[in-house]
């Protein structure tokens, strides 16, 4: 009997942390989303009124929220494939590289992912500066520009995506690299004996055996891009004309700048549901692939 209970003691700390920092806050956010909570309500709970689904009805009729949803979808559709393809390509290049230069590049590409987002954003703001920025200076030699990287709605989202991709590929690259190095070398040796070149080995051995890693990176990257916040918050504040406003930044602004905690909570619940739906779709696709292979 004592032996059967021992696993529960091992998982108890993790379950307690999950309850305190994840599950309970989710239920609190859902509850708040049905109220008109504000700073006054935090000071005096009697000022909090139950409003039912009014926050949800209002937020779906909010044009700014619609723009934030569009922007977030744009970030996900463009950013996620770029991160996955770039990090996978870099991992393959570094793994099959045959000199110390590729080992050094591992550090170079990983460094941005551990660098403070504010520091990175400040540097990139100088690079993007329309008058003294390095990028426009280099483009001037090609008679291009100047490009208003962060102040033109047509380029502002792509400018933020470039920074986020550059910052995100390092960690995913290490995940792919670890998975590649876990592939038995006998597979490559057998393929080489059969006359397969490096490119054929990558297509027929490396990528097929990275399916689980690709699935894991895809799910975590999707969740990260749905919660895209740091770069828009630091660099553009959601502008110009809400062209870079993400759902996460919309929630922050409504909650902490406009003092509408109930309204912001409704937005967070919608974002949470969207993440759950997309993650569930990815899980089903992965399950069906395993069933087909089985």
JSON list of C-alpha atoms in Angstrom, two decimals, residues 35-141:
[
{"chain": "A", "resi": 35, "resn": "UNK", "atom": "CA", "xyz": [-17.64, 41.21, -14.39]},
{"chain": "A", "resi": 36, "resn": "UNK", "atom": "CA", "xyz": [-16.78, 44.89, -14.80]},
{"chain": "A", "resi": 37, "resn": "UNK", "atom": "CA", "xyz": [-13.80, 44.68, -12.46]},
{"chain": "A", "resi": 38, "resn": "UNK", "atom": "CA", "xyz": [-11.50, 47.72, -12.32]},
{"chain": "A", "resi": 39, "resn": "UNK", "atom": "CA", "xyz": [-9.01, 49.21, -9.85]},
{"chain": "A", "resi": 40, "resn": "UNK", "atom": "CA", "xyz": [-11.93, 50.45, -7.81]},
{"chain": "A", "resi": 41, "resn": "UNK", "atom": "CA", "xyz": [-13.26, 46.90, -7.66]},
{"chain": "A", "resi": 42, "resn": "UNK", "atom": "CA", "xyz": [-9.91, 45.60, -6.44]},
{"chain": "A", "resi": 43, "resn": "UNK", "atom": "CA", "xyz": [-10.06, 48.06, -3.56]},
{"chain": "A", "resi": 44, "resn": "UNK", "atom": "CA", "xyz": [-13.71, 47.36, -2.79]},
{"chain": "A", "resi": 45, "resn": "UNK", "atom": "CA", "xyz": [-15.29, 44.12, -4.02]},
{"chain": "A", "resi": 46, "resn": "UNK", "atom": "CA", "xyz": [-18.76, 45.60, -3.59]},
{"chain": "A", "resi": 47, "resn": "UNK", "atom": "CA", "xyz": [-18.07, 47.76, -6.66]},
{"chain": "A", "resi": 48, "resn": "UNK", "atom": "CA", "xyz": [-17.68, 44.70, -8.87]},
{"chain": "A", "resi": 49, "resn": "UNK", "atom": "CA", "xyz": [-20.80, 43.99, -10.89]},
{"chain": "A", "resi": 50, "resn": "UNK", "atom": "CA", "xyz": [-21.73, 40.85, -12.78]},
{"chain": "A", "resi": 51, "resn": "UNK", "atom": "CA", "xyz": [-22.25, 41.74, -16.47]},
{"chain": "A", "resi": 52, "resn": "UNK", "atom": "CA", "xyz": [-22.74, 38.28, -17.97]},
{"chain": "A", "resi": 53, "resn": "UNK", "atom": "CA", "xyz": [-21.57, 37.95, -21.56]},
{"chain": "A", "resi": 54, "resn": "UNK", "atom": "CA", "xyz": [-21.46, 41.72, -22.18]},
{"chain": "A", "resi": 55, "resn": "UNK", "atom": "CA", "xyz": [-17.64, 41.79, -22.23]},
{"chain": "A", "resi": 56, "resn": "UNK", "atom": "CA", "xyz": [-17.56, 39.04, -24.86]},
{"chain": "A", "resi": 57, "resn": "UNK", "atom": "CA", "xyz": [-20.25, 40.69, -26.97]},
{"chain": "A", "resi": 58, "resn": "UNK", "atom": "CA", "xyz": [-18.48, 44.03, -26.80]},
{"chain": "A", "resi": 59, "resn": "UNK", "atom": "CA", "xyz": [-15.04, 42.63, -27.54]},
{"chain": "A", "resi": 60, "resn": "UNK", "atom": "CA", "xyz": [-16.23, 40.81, -30.67]},
{"chain": "A", "resi": 61, "resn": "UNK", "atom": "CA", "xyz": [-17.74, 44.10, -31.87]},
{"chain": "A", "resi": 62, "resn": "UNK", "atom": "CA", "xyz": [-14.53, 45.98, -31.05]},
{"chain": "A", "resi": 63, "resn": "UNK", "atom": "CA", "xyz": [-12.72, 46.90, -34.28]},
{"chain": "A", "resi": 64, "resn": "UNK", "atom": "CA", "xyz": [-9.43, 47.27, -32.42]},
{"chain": "A", "resi": 65, "resn": "UNK", "atom": "CA", "xyz": [-9.71, 43.72, -31.11]},
{"chain": "A", "resi": 66, "resn": "UNK", "atom": "CA", "xyz": [-10.51, 42.53, -34.64]},
{"chain": "A", "resi": 67, "resn": "UNK", "atom": "CA", "xyz": [-7.34, 44.26, -35.86]},
{"chain": "A", "resi": 68, "resn": "UNK", "atom": "CA", "xyz": [-5.38, 42.63, -33.04]},
{"chain": "A", "resi": 69, "resn": "UNK", "atom": "CA", "xyz": [-6.75, 39.21, -34.03]},
{"chain": "A", "resi": 70, "resn": "UNK", "atom": "CA", "xyz": [-5.77, 39.82, -37.66]},
{"chain": "A", "resi": 71, "resn": "UNK", "atom": "CA", "xyz": [-2.29, 40.97, -36.66]},
{"chain": "A", "resi": 72, "resn": "UNK", "atom": "CA", "xyz": [-1.78, 37.94, -34.41]},
{"chain": "A", "resi": 73, "resn": "UNK", "atom": "CA", "xyz": [-2.91, 35.58, -37.17]},
{"chain": "A", "resi": 74, "resn": "UNK", "atom": "CA", "xyz": [-0.46, 37.34, -39.51]},
{"chain": "A", "resi": 75, "resn": "UNK", "atom": "CA", "xyz": [2.37, 36.88, -36.99]},
{"chain": "A", "resi": 76, "resn": "UNK", "atom": "CA", "xyz": [1.54, 33.19, -36.59]},
{"chain": "A", "resi": 77, "resn": "UNK", "atom": "CA", "xyz": [1.16, 32.43, -40.31]},
{"chain": "A", "resi": 78, "resn": "UNK", "atom": "CA", "xyz": [4.39, 34.18, -41.28]},
{"chain": "A", "resi": 79, "resn": "UNK", "atom": "CA", "xyz": [6.52, 33.79, -38.17]},
{"chain": "A", "resi": 80, "resn": "UNK", "atom": "CA", "xyz": [5.98, 30.15, -37.21]},
{"chain": "A", "resi": 81, "resn": "UNK", "atom": "CA", "xyz": [7.06, 28.59, -40.55]},
{"chain": "A", "resi": 82, "resn": "UNK", "atom": "CA", "xyz": [10.06, 30.94, -40.73]},
{"chain": "A", "resi": 83, "resn": "UNK", "atom": "CA", "xyz": [11.22, 29.95, -37.24]},
{"chain": "A", "resi": 84, "resn": "UNK", "atom": "CA", "xyz": [10.81, 26.22, -37.86]},
{"chain": "A", "resi": 85, "resn": "UNK", "atom": "CA", "xyz": [12.43, 26.18, -41.31]},
{"chain": "A", "resi": 86, "resn": "UNK", "atom": "CA", "xyz": [15.31, 28.48, -40.28]},
{"chain": "A", "resi": 87, "resn": "UNK", "atom": "CA", "xyz": [16.09, 26.66, -37.03]},
{"chain": "A", "resi": 88, "resn": "UNK", "atom": "CA", "xyz": [15.91, 23.23, -38.72]},
{"chain": "A", "resi": 89, "resn": "UNK", "atom": "CA", "xyz": [18.14, 24.36, -41.57]},
{"chain": "A", "resi": 90, "resn": "UNK", "atom": "CA", "xyz": [20.70, 25.81, -39.16]},
{"chain": "A", "resi": 91, "resn": "UNK", "atom": "CA", "xyz": [20.68, 22.66, -37.02]},
{"chain": "A", "resi": 92, "resn": "UNK", "atom": "CA", "xyz": [21.30, 20.47, -40.06]},
{"chain": "A", "resi": 93, "resn": "UNK", "atom": "CA", "xyz": [24.04, 22.78, -41.33]},
{"chain": "A", "resi": 94, "resn": "UNK", "atom": "CA", "xyz": [25.82, 22.88, -37.97]},
{"chain": "A", "resi": 95, "resn": "UNK", "atom": "CA", "xyz": [25.49, 19.13, -37.39]},
{"chain": "A", "resi": 96, "resn": "UNK", "atom": "CA", "xyz": [26.91, 18.17, -40.77]},
{"chain": "A", "resi": 97, "resn": "UNK", "atom": "CA", "xyz": [29.52, 20.93, -40.79]},
{"chain": "A", "resi": 98, "resn": "UNK", "atom": "CA", "xyz": [33.02, 19.53, -40.73]},
{"chain": "A", "resi": 99, "resn": "UNK", "atom": "CA", "xyz": [35.04, 22.35, -39.16]},
{"chain": "A", "resi": 100, "resn": "UNK", "atom": "CA", "xyz": [35.08, 24.48, -36.00]},
{"chain": "A", "resi": 101, "resn": "UNK", "atom": "CA", "xyz": [33.38, 27.39, -37.73]},
{"chain": "A", "resi": 102, "resn": "UNK", "atom": "CA", "xyz": [30.04, 25.59, -37.53]},
{"chain": "A", "resi": 103, "resn": "UNK", "atom": "CA", "xyz": [30.53, 24.94, -33.81]},
{"chain": "A", "resi": 104, "resn": "UNK", "atom": "CA", "xyz": [31.13, 28.66, -33.32]},
{"chain": "A", "resi": 105, "resn": "UNK", "atom": "CA", "xyz": [27.96, 29.45, -35.30]},
{"chain": "A", "resi": 106, "resn": "UNK", "atom": "CA", "xyz": [26.00, 27.41, -32.76]},
{"chain": "A", "resi": 107, "resn": "UNK", "atom": "CA", "xyz": [26.92, 30.03, -30.15]},
{"chain": "A", "resi": 108, "resn": "UNK", "atom": "CA", "xyz": [26.27, 32.91, -32.54]},
{"chain": "A", "resi": 109, "resn": "UNK", "atom": "CA", "xyz": [22.73, 31.82, -33.36]},
{"chain": "A", "resi": 110, "resn": "UNK", "atom": "CA", "xyz": [21.87, 30.81, -29.80]},
{"chain": "A", "resi": 111, "resn": "UNK", "atom": "CA", "xyz": [23.02, 34.09, -28.22]},
{"chain": "A", "resi": 112, "resn": "UNK", "atom": "CA", "xyz": [19.97, 36.19, -29.27]},
{"chain": "A", "resi": 113, "resn": "UNK", "atom": "CA", "xyz": [17.57, 33.79, -27.53]},
{"chain": "A", "resi": 114, "resn": "UNK", "atom": "CA", "xyz": [19.19, 34.44, -24.14]},
{"chain": "A", "resi": 115, "resn": "UNK", "atom": "CA", "xyz": [19.61, 38.18, -24.66]},
{"chain": "A", "resi": 116, "resn": "UNK", "atom": "CA", "xyz": [17.23, 40.57, -22.89]},
{"chain": "A", "resi": 117, "resn": "UNK", "atom": "CA", "xyz": [14.34, 41.52, -25.17]},
{"chain": "A", "resi": 118, "resn": "UNK", "atom": "CA", "xyz": [14.50, 45.19, -24.22]},
{"chain": "A", "resi": 119, "resn": "UNK", "atom": "CA", "xyz": [18.22, 45.39, -25.07]},
{"chain": "A", "resi": 120, "resn": "UNK", "atom": "CA", "xyz": [17.62, 43.62, -28.38]},
{"chain": "A", "resi": 121, "resn": "UNK", "atom": "CA", "xyz": [14.72, 45.93, -29.22]},
{"chain": "A", "resi": 122, "resn": "UNK", "atom": "CA", "xyz": [16.77, 49.06, -28.49]},
{"chain": "A", "resi": 123, "resn": "UNK", "atom": "CA", "xyz": [19.55, 47.88, -30.83]},
{"chain": "A", "resi": 124, "resn": "UNK", "atom": "CA", "xyz": [17.07, 47.00, -33.59]},
{"chain": "A", "resi": 125, "resn": "UNK", "atom": "CA", "xyz": [15.31, 50.35, -33.21]},
{"chain": "A", "resi": 126, "resn": "UNK", "atom": "CA", "xyz": [18.61, 52.01, -34.13]},
{"chain": "A", "resi": 127, "resn": "UNK", "atom": "CA", "xyz": [19.05, 49.61, -37.03]},
{"chain": "A", "resi": 128, "resn": "UNK", "atom": "CA", "xyz": [15.54, 50.44, -38.24]},
{"chain": "A", "resi": 129, "resn": "UNK", "atom": "CA", "xyz": [15.94, 54.20, -37.80]},
{"chain": "A", "resi": 130, "resn": "UNK", "atom": "CA", "xyz": [14.76, 55.75, -41.11]},
{"chain": "A", "resi": 131, "resn": "UNK", "atom": "CA", "xyz": [17.47, 58.45, -41.18]},
{"chain": "A", "resi": 132, "resn": "UNK", "atom": "CA", "xyz": [20.55, 57.11, -39.38]},
{"chain": "A", "resi": 133, "resn": "UNK", "atom": "CA", "xyz": [19.78, 53.38, -39.30]},
{"chain": "A", "resi": 134, "resn": "UNK", "atom": "CA", "xyz": [22.28, 50.87, -40.67]},
{"chain": "A", "resi": 135, "resn": "UNK", "atom": "CA", "xyz": [19.72, 49.00, -42.78]},
{"chain": "A", "resi": 136, "resn": "UNK", "atom": "CA", "xyz": [18.61, 52.07, -44.72]},
{"chain": "A", "resi": 137, "resn": "UNK", "atom": "CA", "xyz": [22.24, 53.14, -45.04]},
{"chain": "A", "resi": 138, "resn": "UNK", "atom": "CA", "xyz": [23.12, 49.83, -46.69]},
{"chain": "A", "resi": 139, "resn": "UNK", "atom": "CA", "xyz": [20.04, 49.95, -48.92]},
{"chain": "A", "resi": 140, "resn": "UNK", "atom": "CA", "xyz": [21.00, 53.43, -50.08]},
{"chain": "A", "resi": 141, "resn": "UNK", "atom": "CA", "xyz": [23.96, 51.90, -51.94]}
]
